[in-house]
Amino acid sequence: MPVPFYNFKALHTQQFKAKVLERMDEIISQNSFIEGSYNQSFESRFATLQQAGRCLLVANGTDALEIALKAHNIGAGDKVGVPGITFYATSEAVINVGATPIFIDVCPNSGLIDIASTQRMLEQHKLKAIIPVHIYGLPAPIAALNKICGPLKVAIIEDAAQAQGGQYCEENLNGAIGSAGNLTTFSFYPTKNLGAFGDAGAILSPNTMLSDKIIAIRNHCRGKINELAHLGQNSRCDSFQAAVLDLKLDNIDEINQKRKDVAANYYQILLEGPLKLMPKSYLKAASWHLFPVLCASLAQKQKLQKHLGQHGIGNLDFYDQSQNQILSLRKYPGEWENAENFANKVICLPMNPFLELKDVQEVSEVLKLFFNA
Ligand SMILES: *Cc1c(COP(=O)(O)O)cnc(C)c1O
């Protein structure tokens, strides 16, 4: 029996679609297509959910990163630390504001930003900001980073595109992702844990000064703040996307819990097996956007991908290249030994809120066929 990677059919039920159409009809009759009342509703509810000061919707997750960098006055001549394991957009945003990405190495067992490498890059390159990424929905060590960066006045922007519904997981920090006092960016691309019916993104902001800058930048720097060092841009979120996202918030806790239950099933069944799972300490805190596991080598991974494909098991190798290996990013400096190793070995197994125990068992049976062959 095939096990699909995603399952949008189960997520977007007839009942849900009917409610979306009702809202679309309402938006059309009100001629309120951009930044309408559902934008305000979503912003206020999402800020509460993520325990942050304020939420500002923008057009997508890449813009959210760019605008957060601009809000911290980061531009030409500045260096920004980016972990080696992330989606390309994290580095792209840094380059698009005129700054230079410096690659920071990752922990070999999680792909998350490594503290010792961060410290070395801060010293060697005089970074003005770092962008820790909650990659796969695993929480990056933000309390430790806040402690290092605070005294140096290095800004932290958390890339939480994959961490909607996640919590921090440190001794002295365990609130919702976005509650640690840093600008925190989200993507609502349709495949993310909370997905729009198109593109959308958001920034969580801890204070009025940053919120006001973001509000100005996302709408051409019209309005009150005209003295910004940077030009603004058009990154408004349209009312239709906000209406869909606002509807999805109604059962988001239940959906997030289901992902955690799927992850728990995987741990129960695969923990003793030959594939290496992410550290079990993240099990309850992670948002489990994806379910990455590590193979023993690149050769084994390639064989396994083929085997899974032949048996109808969805799989994707996010991320098969560390940032420094990507063609347009090869000229930037930093550290990446662990990141390259991780990229070689990582493969993501099916993960969506609708996988049942029998689906996870099926994945396990197909893995057994491979490893016992
Ligand atoms: C999806 C994603 C982004 C970019 O979001 P878009 O909405 O596609 O622009 C940025 N960073 C990470 C880690 C992502 O997964």
Coordinates of C-alpha atoms and ligand atoms in Angstrom, one line a residue:
M1 CA 0.0 0.0 0.0
P2 CA 1.5 3.3 -1.0
V3 CA 2.2 5.9 1.7
P4 CA 2.0 9.5 0.3
F5 CA 4.4 12.3 1.4
Y6 CA 1.6 14.9 1.6
N7 CA -2.2 14.6 1.8
F8 CA -4.0 17.8 0.9
K9 CA -7.2 16.0 0.1
A10 CA -7.8 15.1 3.7
L11 CA -6.8 18.6 4.8
H12 CA -9.1 20.6 2.5
T13 CA -12.4 18.9 3.1
Q14 CA -15.7 19.8 1.2
Q15 CA -16.8 21.6 4.4
F16 CA -13.6 23.6 4.5
K17 CA -13.8 24.5 0.9
A18 CA -17.4 25.7 1.4
K19 CA -16.3 28.1 4.2
V20 CA -13.5 29.4 2.0
L21 CA -15.9 30.2 -0.8
E22 CA -18.2 32.0 1.6
R23 CA -15.3 34.2 2.7
M24 CA -14.2 34.8 -0.9
D25 CA -17.7 35.9 -1.8
E26 CA -17.7 38.3 1.1
I27 CA -14.3 39.8 0.2
I28 CA -15.4 40.3 -3.4
S29 CA -18.6 42.1 -2.3
Q30 CA -16.7 44.3 0.0
N31 CA -14.0 45.2 -2.5
S32 CA -11.4 44.7 0.2
F33 CA -8.8 42.6 -1.6
I34 CA -5.6 43.7 0.2
E35 CA -5.0 43.9 4.0
G36 CA -8.7 43.4 4.8
S37 CA -10.3 42.4 8.1
Y38 CA -9.2 38.8 8.0
N39 CA -5.6 40.1 7.9
Q40 CA -6.1 41.8 11.2
S41 CA -8.0 38.8 12.7
F42 CA -5.2 36.4 11.7
E43 CA -2.4 38.7 12.8
S44 CA -3.9 39.0 16.2
R45 CA -4.7 35.3 16.7
F46 CA -1.4 34.1 15.3
A47 CA 0.6 36.4 17.6
T48 CA -1.4 35.0 20.6
L49 CA -0.8 31.4 19.4
Q50 CA 3.0 31.9 19.1
Q51 CA 3.2 34.0 22.3
A52 CA 4.7 37.0 20.5
G53 CA 4.2 40.7 20.7
R54 CA 2.8 41.2 17.3
C55 CA 2.3 39.4 13.9
L56 CA 2.7 41.2 10.6
L57 CA 1.5 39.4 7.5
V58 CA 3.7 39.8 4.3
A59 CA 3.6 38.3 0.8
N60 CA 5.8 35.2 1.4
G61 CA 8.4 33.7 3.7
T62 CA 11.4 35.0 1.6
D63 CA 10.1 38.6 1.8
A64 CA 9.6 38.0 5.6
L65 CA 13.3 37.4 5.9
E66 CA 14.3 40.3 3.7
I67 CA 12.0 42.7 5.5
A68 CA 13.3 41.5 8.9
L69 CA 16.9 42.2 7.7
K70 CA 15.9 45.6 6.5
A71 CA 14.1 46.3 9.8
H72 CA 17.5 45.7 11.5
N73 CA 19.2 48.1 9.0
I74 CA 21.2 45.3 7.4
G75 CA 22.4 45.9 3.9
A76 CA 25.5 46.5 1.8
G77 CA 28.8 45.7 3.6
D78 CA 27.2 43.6 6.3
K79 CA 27.8 40.0 7.0
V80 CA 25.0 37.6 8.1
G81 CA 25.5 34.1 9.5
V82 CA 23.4 31.4 7.8
P83 CA 23.5 27.7 8.8
G84 CA 24.6 25.2 6.1
I85 CA 21.4 23.2 6.3
T86 CA 18.4 25.3 5.2
F87 CA 16.3 26.1 2.2
Y88 CA 18.0 28.3 -0.4
A89 CA 15.8 31.3 0.5
T90 CA 17.6 32.0 3.7
S91 CA 20.8 32.9 1.9
E92 CA 19.0 34.4 -1.0
A93 CA 17.3 37.0 1.3
V94 CA 20.6 38.0 2.8
I95 CA 22.1 38.5 -0.7
N96 CA 19.0 40.4 -1.9
V97 CA 19.4 43.1 0.7
G98 CA 23.0 43.5 -0.4
A99 CA 24.6 41.7 2.5
T100 CA 27.0 38.7 2.4
P101 CA 26.1 35.3 3.8
I102 CA 28.7 33.6 6.0
F103 CA 28.0 29.9 6.4
I104 CA 27.9 28.5 9.9
D105 CA 28.3 24.7 10.4
V106 CA 25.6 22.5 11.9
C107 CA 25.3 19.8 14.6
P108 CA 26.0 16.4 12.9
N109 CA 23.0 14.7 14.4
S110 CA 20.2 17.4 13.9
G111 CA 21.3 19.7 11.1
L112 CA 20.6 22.7 13.4
I113 CA 23.1 25.6 13.8
D114 CA 26.1 24.7 15.9
I115 CA 27.1 27.0 18.8
A116 CA 30.9 26.6 18.6
S117 CA 30.9 27.3 14.8
T118 CA 28.6 30.3 15.4
Q119 CA 31.2 31.7 17.9
R120 CA 34.1 31.2 15.5
M121 CA 32.2 32.9 12.6
L122 CA 31.1 35.8 14.9
E123 CA 34.8 36.4 15.7
Q124 CA 36.3 35.8 12.3
H125 CA 33.7 37.7 10.3
K126 CA 32.3 40.4 12.6
L127 CA 28.7 39.3 11.8
K128 CA 26.0 41.9 12.1
A129 CA 23.2 39.3 12.3
I130 CA 22.6 35.6 12.3
I131 CA 19.6 33.6 11.0
P132 CA 19.2 30.4 13.0
V133 CA 16.7 28.1 11.1
H134 CA 14.3 25.8 12.9
I135 CA 14.9 23.4 10.1
Y136 CA 12.4 20.5 9.6
G137 CA 10.6 22.1 12.6
L138 CA 13.3 21.1 15.1
P139 CA 13.9 24.0 17.5
A140 CA 17.3 25.7 17.1
P141 CA 19.2 26.6 20.4
I142 CA 17.9 30.2 20.7
A143 CA 18.5 30.7 24.4
A144 CA 22.2 29.9 23.9
L145 CA 22.4 32.1 20.8
N146 CA 20.6 35.0 22.6
K147 CA 23.2 34.8 25.3
I148 CA 26.1 35.0 22.9
C149 CA 24.7 37.6 20.5
G150 CA 23.0 39.9 23.1
P151 CA 26.2 41.5 24.5
L152 CA 27.7 41.8 21.0
K153 CA 24.6 43.6 19.7
V154 CA 24.3 41.0 16.9
A155 CA 20.7 40.7 15.7
I156 CA 19.0 37.3 15.6
I157 CA 16.3 36.6 13.0
E158 CA 14.7 33.2 13.5
D159 CA 13.7 31.5 10.2
A160 CA 10.6 29.6 11.4
A161 CA 9.2 28.8 8.0
Q162 CA 9.0 25.2 9.0
A163 CA 8.3 25.6 12.7
Q164 CA 4.7 26.7 13.0
G165 CA 3.3 24.9 16.1
G166 CA 6.8 24.2 17.5
Q167 CA 8.3 25.0 20.9
Y168 CA 11.8 25.8 22.1
C169 CA 13.6 22.9 23.8
E170 CA 16.2 24.3 26.1
E171 CA 16.5 24.2 29.9
N172 CA 15.6 27.9 30.3
L173 CA 13.5 28.4 27.2
N174 CA 10.4 26.3 26.3
G175 CA 7.7 28.7 25.0
A176 CA 6.3 28.7 21.5
I177 CA 8.6 29.5 18.6
G178 CA 8.6 33.3 18.2
S179 CA 8.4 34.1 21.9
A180 CA 12.1 34.5 22.5
G181 CA 12.3 38.2 21.8
N182 CA 13.7 38.0 18.2
L183 CA 12.1 38.9 14.8
T184 CA 10.8 35.5 13.7
T185 CA 9.7 34.8 10.1
F186 CA 7.2 32.3 8.8
S187 CA 6.2 31.0 5.4
F188 CA 2.6 29.9 4.6
Y189 CA 3.6 28.3 1.3
P190 CA 0.9 25.6 0.7
T191 CA 3.1 22.7 1.8
K192 CA 4.1 24.3 5.1
N193 CA 2.4 23.2 8.4
L194 CA 0.0 26.2 8.1
G195 CA -0.5 26.7 4.3
A196 CA -2.3 29.3 2.4
F197 CA -4.0 28.8 -1.0
G198 CA -1.1 30.6 -2.6
D199 CA 1.8 32.6 -1.2
A200 CA 1.9 34.3 2.2
G201 CA 4.3 34.9 5.0
A202 CA 4.6 36.6 8.4
I203 CA 7.0 38.2 10.8
L204 CA 6.6 38.0 14.6
S205 CA 8.0 41.1 16.3
P206 CA 8.8 41.7 19.9
N207 CA 8.5 45.5 20.0
T208 CA 6.7 48.5 18.5
M209 CA 9.9 50.0 17.0
L210 CA 10.5 47.0 14.8
S211 CA 6.7 46.4 14.1
D212 CA 6.4 50.0 12.9
K213 CA 9.3 49.6 10.5
I214 CA 8.0 46.3 9.2
I215 CA 4.5 47.8 8.6
A216 CA 6.1 50.7 6.7
I217 CA 8.5 48.5 4.6
R218 CA 5.9 46.0 3.5
N219 CA 3.8 48.8 2.0
H220 CA 6.4 51.0 0.1
C221 CA 7.3 52.9 3.3
R222 CA 4.1 54.9 2.9
G223 CA 2.5 56.1 6.1
K224 CA 4.2 57.4 9.2
I225 CA 7.9 56.4 8.8
N226 CA 9.4 58.2 5.9
E227 CA 12.9 58.5 7.3
L228 CA 13.9 54.9 6.8
A229 CA 17.4 54.2 5.5
H230 CA 16.0 51.7 3.0
L231 CA 13.3 51.9 0.4
G232 CA 10.2 49.9 1.1
Q233 CA 8.8 47.2 -1.2
N234 CA 5.4 45.7 -2.0
S235 CA 4.9 42.8 0.2
R236 CA 1.3 43.1 1.2
C237 CA -0.7 40.0 2.0
D238 CA -3.9 39.7 0.1
S239 CA -7.2 39.3 2.0
F240 CA -8.1 36.0 0.4
Q241 CA -4.9 34.3 1.7
A242 CA -5.5 35.8 5.1
A243 CA -9.1 34.5 5.1
V244 CA -7.9 31.0 4.4
L245 CA -5.1 31.1 7.0
D246 CA -7.5 32.6 9.6
L247 CA -10.0 29.7 8.9
K248 CA -7.2 27.1 9.3
L249 CA -6.3 28.5 12.7
D250 CA -9.6 27.1 14.0
N251 CA -8.2 23.6 14.2
I252 CA -4.5 24.2 14.1
D253 CA -3.7 22.8 17.5
E254 CA -5.4 19.5 16.5
I255 CA -3.4 19.4 13.2
N256 CA -0.1 20.1 14.9
Q257 CA -0.8 17.4 17.5
K258 CA -1.4 14.9 14.8
R259 CA 2.0 15.5 13.3
K260 CA 3.5 15.0 16.7
D261 CA 1.6 11.7 17.0
V262 CA 3.0 10.5 13.7
A263 CA 6.5 11.4 14.8
A264 CA 5.9 9.5 18.1
N265 CA 4.9 6.4 16.0
Y266 CA 8.0 6.6 13.9
Y267 CA 10.2 6.8 17.1
Q268 CA 8.4 3.8 18.6
I269 CA 8.9 1.7 15.5
L270 CA 12.2 2.9 14.0
L271 CA 14.3 4.0 17.0
E272 CA 16.2 0.7 17.2
G273 CA 16.6 0.3 13.4
P274 CA 19.5 1.1 11.1
L275 CA 18.4 4.6 10.2
K276 CA 19.5 7.3 12.5
L277 CA 16.6 9.5 13.8
M278 CA 17.0 13.1 15.0
P279 CA 17.8 13.3 18.8
K280 CA 14.7 12.0 20.7
S281 CA 14.9 15.0 23.0
Y282 CA 13.1 17.0 20.2
L283 CA 10.2 14.7 19.9
K284 CA 7.6 16.7 21.9
A285 CA 8.9 20.2 21.0
A286 CA 9.4 19.9 17.2
S287 CA 6.6 20.9 14.8
W288 CA 7.6 18.0 12.5
H289 CA 7.2 19.8 9.2
L290 CA 9.3 17.0 7.8
F291 CA 10.6 13.7 9.2
P292 CA 14.3 13.5 8.4
V293 CA 16.5 10.4 9.0
L294 CA 20.1 9.8 8.3
C295 CA 21.5 7.0 6.2
A296 CA 25.0 5.5 6.7
S297 CA 26.3 7.0 3.4
L298 CA 25.4 8.8 0.2
A299 CA 25.5 5.5 -1.7
Q300 CA 23.1 3.9 0.8
K301 CA 20.8 6.9 0.6
Q302 CA 20.6 6.7 -3.2
K303 CA 19.8 3.0 -3.1
L304 CA 17.2 3.5 -0.4
Q305 CA 15.5 6.3 -2.3
K306 CA 15.1 4.0 -5.3
H307 CA 13.8 1.2 -3.1
L308 CA 11.2 3.5 -1.4
G309 CA 10.1 4.8 -4.7
Q310 CA 9.6 1.3 -6.1
H311 CA 7.4 0.4 -3.1
G312 CA 5.2 3.6 -3.2
I313 CA 6.7 5.2 -0.2
G314 CA 6.9 9.0 -0.6
N315 CA 10.3 10.5 0.1
L316 CA 12.3 13.7 -0.6
D317 CA 15.9 14.4 0.1
F318 CA 15.5 17.9 1.7
Y319 CA 18.3 19.1 1.7
D320 CA 20.7 17.2 -0.5
Q321 CA 23.1 20.1 -0.8
S322 CA 24.5 22.3 2.0
Q323 CA 24.3 26.0 1.2
N324 CA 28.0 26.2 0.3
Q325 CA 27.5 23.5 -2.4
I326 CA 24.7 25.4 -4.3
L327 CA 26.1 26.8 -7.5
S328 CA 25.2 30.5 -6.9
L329 CA 26.4 30.3 -3.3
R330 CA 29.8 28.7 -3.7
K331 CA 31.7 32.0 -3.5
Y332 CA 30.7 32.7 0.1
P333 CA 33.0 31.7 3.0
G334 CA 32.3 29.9 6.3
E335 CA 32.4 26.4 7.8
W336 CA 30.5 23.4 6.5
E337 CA 32.1 20.0 7.2
N338 CA 29.2 18.6 9.2
A339 CA 26.6 20.3 6.8
E340 CA 28.0 18.5 3.8
N341 CA 28.0 15.2 5.6
F342 CA 24.4 15.7 6.8
A343 CA 23.2 16.7 3.3
N344 CA 24.8 13.5 1.9
K345 CA 23.0 11.3 4.3
V346 CA 19.6 12.9 5.0
I347 CA 16.3 11.6 3.6
C348 CA 12.8 12.7 4.6
L349 CA 10.1 10.0 5.1
P350 CA 6.4 10.6 4.6
M351 CA 5.1 13.2 7.1
N352 CA 1.6 14.7 7.2
P353 CA -1.1 15.0 9.8
F354 CA -3.2 12.1 8.3
L355 CA -0.7 9.2 8.5
E356 CA -2.0 6.5 10.7
L357 CA -0.1 3.9 12.7
K358 CA -0.6 1.4 9.8
D359 CA 1.1 3.8 7.4
V360 CA 4.1 4.1 9.6
Q361 CA 4.2 0.3 10.0
E362 CA 4.1 0.0 6.2
V363 CA 7.1 2.4 5.9
S364 CA 8.9 0.2 8.5
E365 CA 8.1 -3.0 6.6
V366 CA 9.5 -1.5 3.3
L367 CA 12.6 -0.4 5.2
K368 CA 13.0 -3.9 6.6
L369 CA 12.9 -5.4 3.1
F370 CA 15.8 -3.0 2.2
F371 CA 18.0 -3.6 5.2
N372 CA 17.4 -7.3 5.5
A373 CA 18.1 -7.9 1.8
Ligands
LIG1 C1 9.7 27.7 2.7 C2 11.0 28.3 3.3 C3 11.3 29.7 3.1 C4 10.7 30.6 2.0 O1 9.4 30.7 2.1 P1 8.6 31.2 0.8 O2 7.2 31.4 1.3 O3 8.6 30.0 -0.2 O4 9.2 32.4 0.2 C5 12.4 30.2 3.8 N1 13.1 29.4 4.7 C6 12.8 28.1 4.9 C7 13.6 27.3 5.9 C8 11.7 27.6 4.2 O5 11.4 26.3 4.4

